[in-house]
Amino acid sequence: MKTRILGGASFLILAVVVYLGLWVTGPDVNQGQHVRLLYVHPEVAWVAYVAFGVTSLASVLWLIPATRRHVFDHVAGASAEIGSVFIALALITGAIWGRPTWGTWWSWDPRMTTTLMLFMLYLGVLALRRLPATFDARARRSAFAALLAFIGVPIVHQSVVWRRSLHQLPSILKADITKPEIHGLQLWTMLLSFLGFTLVYVWLLIVRTRLARWEDQAGDQSLSDAIAARRAEAVTGTFAQVRS
């Protein structure tokens, strides 16, 4: 019930963002109507950052023997999946925004290149989780891979600061966060969008983690059934040999 409330609240907030972004806030002086992507593109990138951060935290908790629980591996895997989806959305919306703004769908500037590399790193983490192994072995190697991949997050965020880029410098997530370059209704719509997308992430994380737990339980049950069946066959074969 609580999960449904969270999901409903998040989508309601995003519905308000859609209304404000499309019909209430005005166009930008320089970018015109294209500025409305401001209420989607930075937010999905932010969710990817958060998701990869949660993956790293859950991975650390799994690697520490005192805090090792199956749920942390489930959370790490679920969050990595969600983060990969959102970083893909960031690449797509960035390309859509770049076409009218820069005149090209794709440019190998530092931000776009490092974001693509980050996406590929986490695809590798997800692929690694699919390789056959025991639960502990899979969780251990996935945790180390996720921590290694997370190095790309600060590189992506700082890429526009370290190197000249087509991207503008951070407007909100910068050194002096008290002086954003966006003001008025645009700022409040953007902040509301950040909240809405973050709640969507939390809702997806809860649902996907729950599903991962059920998948493991189903796998364990299938393994137990298979072992029981093999034992039954062995017992039946032994009786048959004794009778003969």
PDB file of N, CA, C and O in Angstrom, residues 101-150:
ATOM      1  N   THR A 101      20.133  23.028 -30.574  1.00  0.00           N
ATOM      2  CA  THR A 101      20.994  23.995 -29.891  1.00  0.00           C
ATOM      3  C   THR A 101      22.377  24.088 -30.519  1.00  0.00           C
ATOM      4  O   THR A 101      22.915  25.180 -30.722  1.00  0.00           O
ATOM      5  N   TRP A 102      22.979  22.918 -30.812  1.00  0.00           N
ATOM      6  CA  TRP A 102      24.332  22.884 -31.352  1.00  0.00           C
ATOM      7  C   TRP A 102      24.358  22.528 -32.834  1.00  0.00           C
ATOM      8  O   TRP A 102      25.414  22.584 -33.464  1.00  0.00           O
ATOM      9  N   GLY A 103      23.211  22.113 -33.377  1.00  0.00           N
ATOM     10  CA  GLY A 103      23.168  21.736 -34.778  1.00  0.00           C
ATOM     11  C   GLY A 103      23.607  20.323 -35.060  1.00  0.00           C
ATOM     12  O   GLY A 103      23.826  19.959 -36.217  1.00  0.00           O
ATOM     13  N   THR A 104      23.735  19.483 -34.028  1.00  0.00           N
ATOM     14  CA  THR A 104      24.150  18.096 -34.218  1.00  0.00           C
ATOM     15  C   THR A 104      23.555  17.236 -33.120  1.00  0.00           C
ATOM     16  O   THR A 104      23.328  17.702 -32.000  1.00  0.00           O
ATOM     17  N   TRP A 105      23.271  15.978 -33.477  1.00  0.00           N
ATOM     18  CA  TRP A 105      22.736  15.055 -32.479  1.00  0.00           C
ATOM     19  C   TRP A 105      23.806  14.629 -31.488  1.00  0.00           C
ATOM     20  O   TRP A 105      23.502  14.353 -30.327  1.00  0.00           O
ATOM     21  N   TRP A 106      25.039  14.566 -31.947  1.00  0.00           N
ATOM     22  CA  TRP A 106      26.099  14.035 -31.086  1.00  0.00           C
ATOM     23  C   TRP A 106      27.395  14.763 -31.359  1.00  0.00           C
ATOM     24  O   TRP A 106      27.748  15.036 -32.510  1.00  0.00           O
ATOM     25  N   SER A 107      28.096  15.087 -30.299  1.00  0.00           N
ATOM     26  CA  SER A 107      29.425  15.691 -30.404  1.00  0.00           C
ATOM     27  C   SER A 107      30.311  15.036 -29.356  1.00  0.00           C
ATOM     28  O   SER A 107      29.904  14.864 -28.205  1.00  0.00           O
ATOM     29  N   TRP A 108      31.512  14.683 -29.759  1.00  0.00           N
ATOM     30  CA  TRP A 108      32.393  13.987 -28.820  1.00  0.00           C
ATOM     31  C   TRP A 108      33.048  14.981 -27.860  1.00  0.00           C
ATOM     32  O   TRP A 108      34.275  15.026 -27.732  1.00  0.00           O
ATOM     33  N   ASP A 109      32.217  15.773 -27.190  1.00  0.00           N
ATOM     34  CA  ASP A 109      32.753  16.686 -26.183  1.00  0.00           C
ATOM     35  C   ASP A 109      32.941  15.907 -24.876  1.00  0.00           C
ATOM     36  O   ASP A 109      32.453  14.781 -24.737  1.00  0.00           O
ATOM     37  N   PRO A 110      33.672  16.449 -23.901  1.00  0.00           N
ATOM     38  CA  PRO A 110      33.990  15.691 -22.681  1.00  0.00           C
ATOM     39  C   PRO A 110      32.770  15.160 -21.935  1.00  0.00           C
ATOM     40  O   PRO A 110      32.770  14.010 -21.488  1.00  0.00           O
ATOM     41  N   ARG A 111      31.706  15.965 -21.793  1.00  0.00           N
ATOM     42  CA  ARG A 111      30.548  15.518 -21.036  1.00  0.00           C
ATOM     43  C   ARG A 111      29.846  14.336 -21.713  1.00  0.00           C
ATOM     44  O   ARG A 111      29.520  13.337 -21.078  1.00  0.00           O
ATOM     45  N   MET A 112      29.612  14.455 -23.001  1.00  0.00           N
ATOM     46  CA  MET A 112      28.895  13.392 -23.710  1.00  0.00           C
ATOM     47  C   MET A 112      29.738  12.120 -23.794  1.00  0.00           C
ATOM     48  O   MET A 112      29.212  11.007 -23.628  1.00  0.00           O
ATOM     49  N   THR A 113      31.027  12.276 -24.025  1.00  0.00           N
ATOM     50  CA  THR A 113      31.897  11.108 -24.138  1.00  0.00           C
ATOM     51  C   THR A 113      31.999  10.371 -22.816  1.00  0.00           C
ATOM     52  O   THR A 113      31.882   9.132 -22.767  1.00  0.00           O
ATOM     53  N   THR A 114      32.223  11.094 -21.725  1.00  0.00           N
ATOM     54  CA  THR A 114      32.345  10.439 -20.423  1.00  0.00           C
ATOM     55  C   THR A 114      31.012   9.836 -19.977  1.00  0.00           C
ATOM     56  O   THR A 114      30.994   8.792 -19.319  1.00  0.00           O
ATOM     57  N   THR A 115      29.900  10.462 -20.348  1.00  0.00           N
ATOM     58  CA  THR A 115      28.593   9.894 -20.007  1.00  0.00           C
ATOM     59  C   THR A 115      28.373   8.578 -20.735  1.00  0.00           C
ATOM     60  O   THR A 115      27.868   7.605 -20.155  1.00  0.00           O
ATOM     61  N   LEU A 116      28.744   8.527 -22.001  1.00  0.00           N
ATOM     62  CA  LEU A 116      28.630   7.282 -22.756  1.00  0.00           C
ATOM     63  C   LEU A 116      29.515   6.196 -22.140  1.00  0.00           C
ATOM     64  O   LEU A 116      29.096   5.032 -22.021  1.00  0.00           O
ATOM     65  N   MET A 117      30.714   6.561 -21.727  1.00  0.00           N
ATOM     66  CA  MET A 117      31.608   5.598 -21.096  1.00  0.00           C
ATOM     67  C   MET A 117      31.019   5.096 -19.777  1.00  0.00           C
ATOM     68  O   MET A 117      31.118   3.906 -19.457  1.00  0.00           O
ATOM     69  N   LEU A 118      30.402   5.999 -19.013  1.00  0.00           N
ATOM     70  CA  LEU A 118      29.770   5.593 -17.758  1.00  0.00           C
ATOM     71  C   LEU A 118      28.640   4.597 -18.019  1.00  0.00           C
ATOM     72  O   LEU A 118      28.491   3.596 -17.298  1.00  0.00           O
ATOM     73  N   PHE A 119      27.847   4.866 -19.039  1.00  0.00           N
ATOM     74  CA  PHE A 119      26.766   3.958 -19.408  1.00  0.00           C
ATOM     75  C   PHE A 119      27.300   2.573 -19.752  1.00  0.00           C
ATOM     76  O   PHE A 119      26.769   1.549 -19.293  1.00  0.00           O
ATOM     77  N   MET A 120      28.383   2.524 -20.513  1.00  0.00           N
ATOM     78  CA  MET A 120      28.956   1.249 -20.909  1.00  0.00           C
ATOM     79  C   MET A 120      29.565   0.521 -19.713  1.00  0.00           C
ATOM     80  O   MET A 120      29.507  -0.714 -19.636  1.00  0.00           O
ATOM     81  N   LEU A 121      30.148   1.263 -18.780  1.00  0.00           N
ATOM     82  CA  LEU A 121      30.703   0.639 -17.578  1.00  0.00           C
ATOM     83  C   LEU A 121      29.614  -0.087 -16.787  1.00  0.00           C
ATOM     84  O   LEU A 121      29.810  -1.227 -16.342  1.00  0.00           O
ATOM     85  N   TYR A 122      28.472   0.559 -16.628  1.00  0.00           N
ATOM     86  CA  TYR A 122      27.411  -0.078 -15.843  1.00  0.00           C
ATOM     87  C   TYR A 122      26.704  -1.176 -16.624  1.00  0.00           C
ATOM     88  O   TYR A 122      26.161  -2.111 -16.006  1.00  0.00           O
ATOM     89  N   LEU A 123      26.702  -1.102 -17.943  1.00  0.00           N
ATOM     90  CA  LEU A 123      26.236  -2.251 -18.718  1.00  0.00           C
ATOM     91  C   LEU A 123      27.148  -3.449 -18.460  1.00  0.00           C
ATOM     92  O   LEU A 123      26.680  -4.599 -18.378  1.00  0.00           O
ATOM     93  N   GLY A 124      28.439  -3.179 -18.306  1.00  0.00           N
ATOM     94  CA  GLY A 124      29.376  -4.245 -17.966  1.00  0.00           C
ATOM     95  C   GLY A 124      29.099  -4.832 -16.594  1.00  0.00           C
ATOM     96  O   GLY A 124      29.185  -6.046 -16.395  1.00  0.00           O
ATOM     97  N   VAL A 125      28.763  -3.964 -15.633  1.00  0.00           N
ATOM     98  CA  VAL A 125      28.420  -4.445 -14.298  1.00  0.00           C
ATOM     99  C   VAL A 125      27.191  -5.350 -14.353  1.00  0.00           C
ATOM    100  O   VAL A 125      27.156  -6.425 -13.738  1.00  0.00           O
ATOM    101  N   LEU A 126      26.182  -4.938 -15.113  1.00  0.00           N
ATOM    102  CA  LEU A 126      24.959  -5.740 -15.230  1.00  0.00           C
ATOM    103  C   LEU A 126      25.242  -7.062 -15.936  1.00  0.00           C
ATOM    104  O   LEU A 126      24.689  -8.108 -15.566  1.00  0.00           O
ATOM    105  N   ALA A 127      26.105  -7.028 -16.956  1.00  0.00           N
ATOM    106  CA  ALA A 127      26.468  -8.268 -17.646  1.00  0.00           C
ATOM    107  C   ALA A 127      27.209  -9.212 -16.707  1.00  0.00           C
ATOM    108  O   ALA A 127      27.002 -10.436 -16.736  1.00  0.00           O
ATOM    109  N   LEU A 128      28.059  -8.645 -15.869  1.00  0.00           N
ATOM    110  CA  LEU A 128      28.812  -9.455 -14.912  1.00  0.00           C
ATOM    111  C   LEU A 128      27.880 -10.141 -13.922  1.00  0.00           C
ATOM    112  O   LEU A 128      28.127 -11.274 -13.501  1.00  0.00           O
ATOM    113  N   ARG A 129      26.803  -9.476 -13.558  1.00  0.00           N
ATOM    114  CA  ARG A 129      25.843 -10.056 -12.632  1.00  0.00           C
ATOM    115  C   ARG A 129      25.086 -11.234 -13.251  1.00  0.00           C
ATOM    116  O   ARG A 129      24.506 -12.044 -12.521  1.00  0.00           O
ATOM    117  N   ARG A 130      25.090 -11.322 -14.576  1.00  0.00           N
ATOM    118  CA  ARG A 130      24.362 -12.390 -15.261  1.00  0.00           C
ATOM    119  C   ARG A 130      25.198 -13.647 -15.452  1.00  0.00           C
ATOM    120  O   ARG A 130      24.655 -14.692 -15.838  1.00  0.00           O
ATOM    121  N   LEU A 131      26.503 -13.558 -15.221  1.00  0.00           N
ATOM    122  CA  LEU A 131      27.346 -14.734 -15.401  1.00  0.00           C
ATOM    123  C   LEU A 131      27.033 -15.772 -14.324  1.00  0.00           C
ATOM    124  O   LEU A 131      26.815 -15.428 -13.159  1.00  0.00           O
ATOM    125  N   PRO A 132      27.013 -17.049 -14.684  1.00  0.00           N
ATOM    126  CA  PRO A 132      26.688 -18.089 -13.704  1.00  0.00           C
ATOM    127  C   PRO A 132      27.738 -18.193 -12.595  1.00  0.00           C
ATOM    128  O   PRO A 132      28.937 -18.198 -12.874  1.00  0.00           O
ATOM    129  N   ALA A 133      27.275 -18.237 -11.370  1.00  0.00           N
ATOM    130  CA  ALA A 133      28.158 -18.363 -10.207  1.00  0.00           C
ATOM    131  C   ALA A 133      27.278 -18.533  -8.977  1.00  0.00           C
ATOM    132  O   ALA A 133      26.054 -18.374  -9.035  1.00  0.00           O
ATOM    133  N   THR A 134      27.893 -18.863  -7.851  1.00  0.00           N
ATOM    134  CA  THR A 134      27.156 -18.915  -6.603  1.00  0.00           C
ATOM    135  C   THR A 134      26.745 -17.500  -6.207  1.00  0.00           C
ATOM    136  O   THR A 134      27.300 -16.512  -6.715  1.00  0.00           O
ATOM    137  N   PHE A 135      25.781 -17.397  -5.309  1.00  0.00           N
ATOM    138  CA  PHE A 135      25.294 -16.078  -4.907  1.00  0.00           C
ATOM    139  C   PHE A 135      26.429 -15.225  -4.352  1.00  0.00           C
ATOM    140  O   PHE A 135      26.583 -14.050  -4.735  1.00  0.00           O
ATOM    141  N   ASP A 136      27.239 -15.778  -3.463  1.00  0.00           N
ATOM    142  CA  ASP A 136      28.310 -15.005  -2.836  1.00  0.00           C
ATOM    143  C   ASP A 136      29.359 -14.559  -3.852  1.00  0.00           C
ATOM    144  O   ASP A 136      29.822 -13.413  -3.811  1.00  0.00           O
ATOM    145  N   ALA A 137      29.722 -15.460  -4.750  1.00  0.00           N
ATOM    146  CA  ALA A 137      30.736 -15.105  -5.753  1.00  0.00           C
ATOM    147  C   ALA A 137      30.226 -14.018  -6.677  1.00  0.00           C
ATOM    148  O   ALA A 137      30.946 -13.062  -6.999  1.00  0.00           O
ATOM    149  N   ARG A 138      28.979 -14.149  -7.108  1.00  0.00           N
ATOM    150  CA  ARG A 138      28.394 -13.129  -7.981  1.00  0.00           C
ATOM    151  C   ARG A 138      28.312 -11.786  -7.280  1.00  0.00           C
ATOM    152  O   ARG A 138      28.636 -10.745  -7.841  1.00  0.00           O
ATOM    153  N   ALA A 139      27.857 -11.801  -6.028  1.00  0.00           N
ATOM    154  CA  ALA A 139      27.715 -10.551  -5.285  1.00  0.00           C
ATOM    155  C   ALA A 139      29.069  -9.887  -5.054  1.00  0.00           C
ATOM    156  O   ALA A 139      29.190  -8.659  -5.164  1.00  0.00           O
ATOM    157  N   ARG A 140      30.089 -10.680  -4.767  1.00  0.00           N
ATOM    158  CA  ARG A 140      31.410 -10.120  -4.481  1.00  0.00           C
ATOM    159  C   ARG A 140      32.011  -9.458  -5.718  1.00  0.00           C
ATOM    160  O   ARG A 140      32.456  -8.308  -5.670  1.00  0.00           O
ATOM    161  N   ARG A 141      32.020 -10.169  -6.826  1.00  0.00           N
ATOM    162  CA  ARG A 141      32.630  -9.594  -8.029  1.00  0.00           C
ATOM    163  C   ARG A 141      31.813  -8.418  -8.552  1.00  0.00           C
ATOM    164  O   ARG A 141      32.386  -7.443  -9.060  1.00  0.00           O
ATOM    165  N   SER A 142      30.495  -8.476  -8.408  1.00  0.00           N
ATOM    166  CA  SER A 142      29.651  -7.364  -8.849  1.00  0.00           C
ATOM    167  C   SER A 142      29.884  -6.129  -7.989  1.00  0.00           C
ATOM    168  O   SER A 142      29.859  -5.000  -8.495  1.00  0.00           O
ATOM    169  N   ALA A 143      30.106  -6.339  -6.692  1.00  0.00           N
ATOM    170  CA  ALA A 143      30.357  -5.214  -5.794  1.00  0.00           C
ATOM    171  C   ALA A 143      31.651  -4.497  -6.163  1.00  0.00           C
ATOM    172  O   ALA A 143      31.688  -3.259  -6.233  1.00  0.00           O
ATOM    173  N   PHE A 144      32.705  -5.258  -6.420  1.00  0.00           N
ATOM    174  CA  PHE A 144      33.981  -4.639  -6.799  1.00  0.00           C
ATOM    175  C   PHE A 144      33.849  -3.910  -8.137  1.00  0.00           C
ATOM    176  O   PHE A 144      34.382  -2.808  -8.316  1.00  0.00           O
ATOM    177  N   ALA A 145      33.139  -4.517  -9.083  1.00  0.00           N
ATOM    178  CA  ALA A 145      32.954  -3.881 -10.393  1.00  0.00           C
ATOM    179  C   ALA A 145      32.153  -2.589 -10.273  1.00  0.00           C
ATOM    180  O   ALA A 145      32.461  -1.592 -10.936  1.00  0.00           O
ATOM    181  N   ALA A 146      31.120  -2.596  -9.423  1.00  0.00           N
ATOM    182  CA  ALA A 146      30.293  -1.398  -9.245  1.00  0.00           C
ATOM    183  C   ALA A 146      31.096  -0.260  -8.620  1.00  0.00           C
ATOM    184  O   ALA A 146      30.949   0.906  -9.006  1.00  0.00           O
ATOM    185  N   LEU A 147      31.938  -0.590  -7.655  1.00  0.00           N
ATOM    186  CA  LEU A 147      32.769   0.447  -7.021  1.00  0.00           C
ATOM    187  C   LEU A 147      33.770   1.022  -8.020  1.00  0.00           C
ATOM    188  O   LEU A 147      34.036   2.229  -8.006  1.00  0.00           O
ATOM    189  N   LEU A 148      34.293   0.176  -8.878  1.00  0.00           N
ATOM    190  CA  LEU A 148      35.221   0.655  -9.900  1.00  0.00           C
ATOM    191  C   LEU A 148      34.498   1.554 -10.905  1.00  0.00           C
ATOM    192  O   LEU A 148      35.009   2.605 -11.301  1.00  0.00           O
ATOM    193  N   ALA A 149      33.282   1.154 -11.299  1.00  0.00           N
ATOM    194  CA  ALA A 149      32.524   1.930 -12.280  1.00  0.00           C
ATOM    195  C   ALA A 149      32.107   3.287 -11.727  1.00  0.00           C
ATOM    196  O   ALA A 149      31.994   4.266 -12.488  1.00  0.00           O
ATOM    197  N   PHE A 150      31.888   3.382 -10.415  1.00  0.00           N
ATOM    198  CA  PHE A 150      31.416   4.634  -9.824  1.00  0.00           C
ATOM    199  C   PHE A 150      32.439   5.755  -9.950  1.00  0.00           C
ATOM    200  O   PHE A 150      32.078   6.938  -9.863  1.00  0.00           O
TER     201      PHE A 150
END
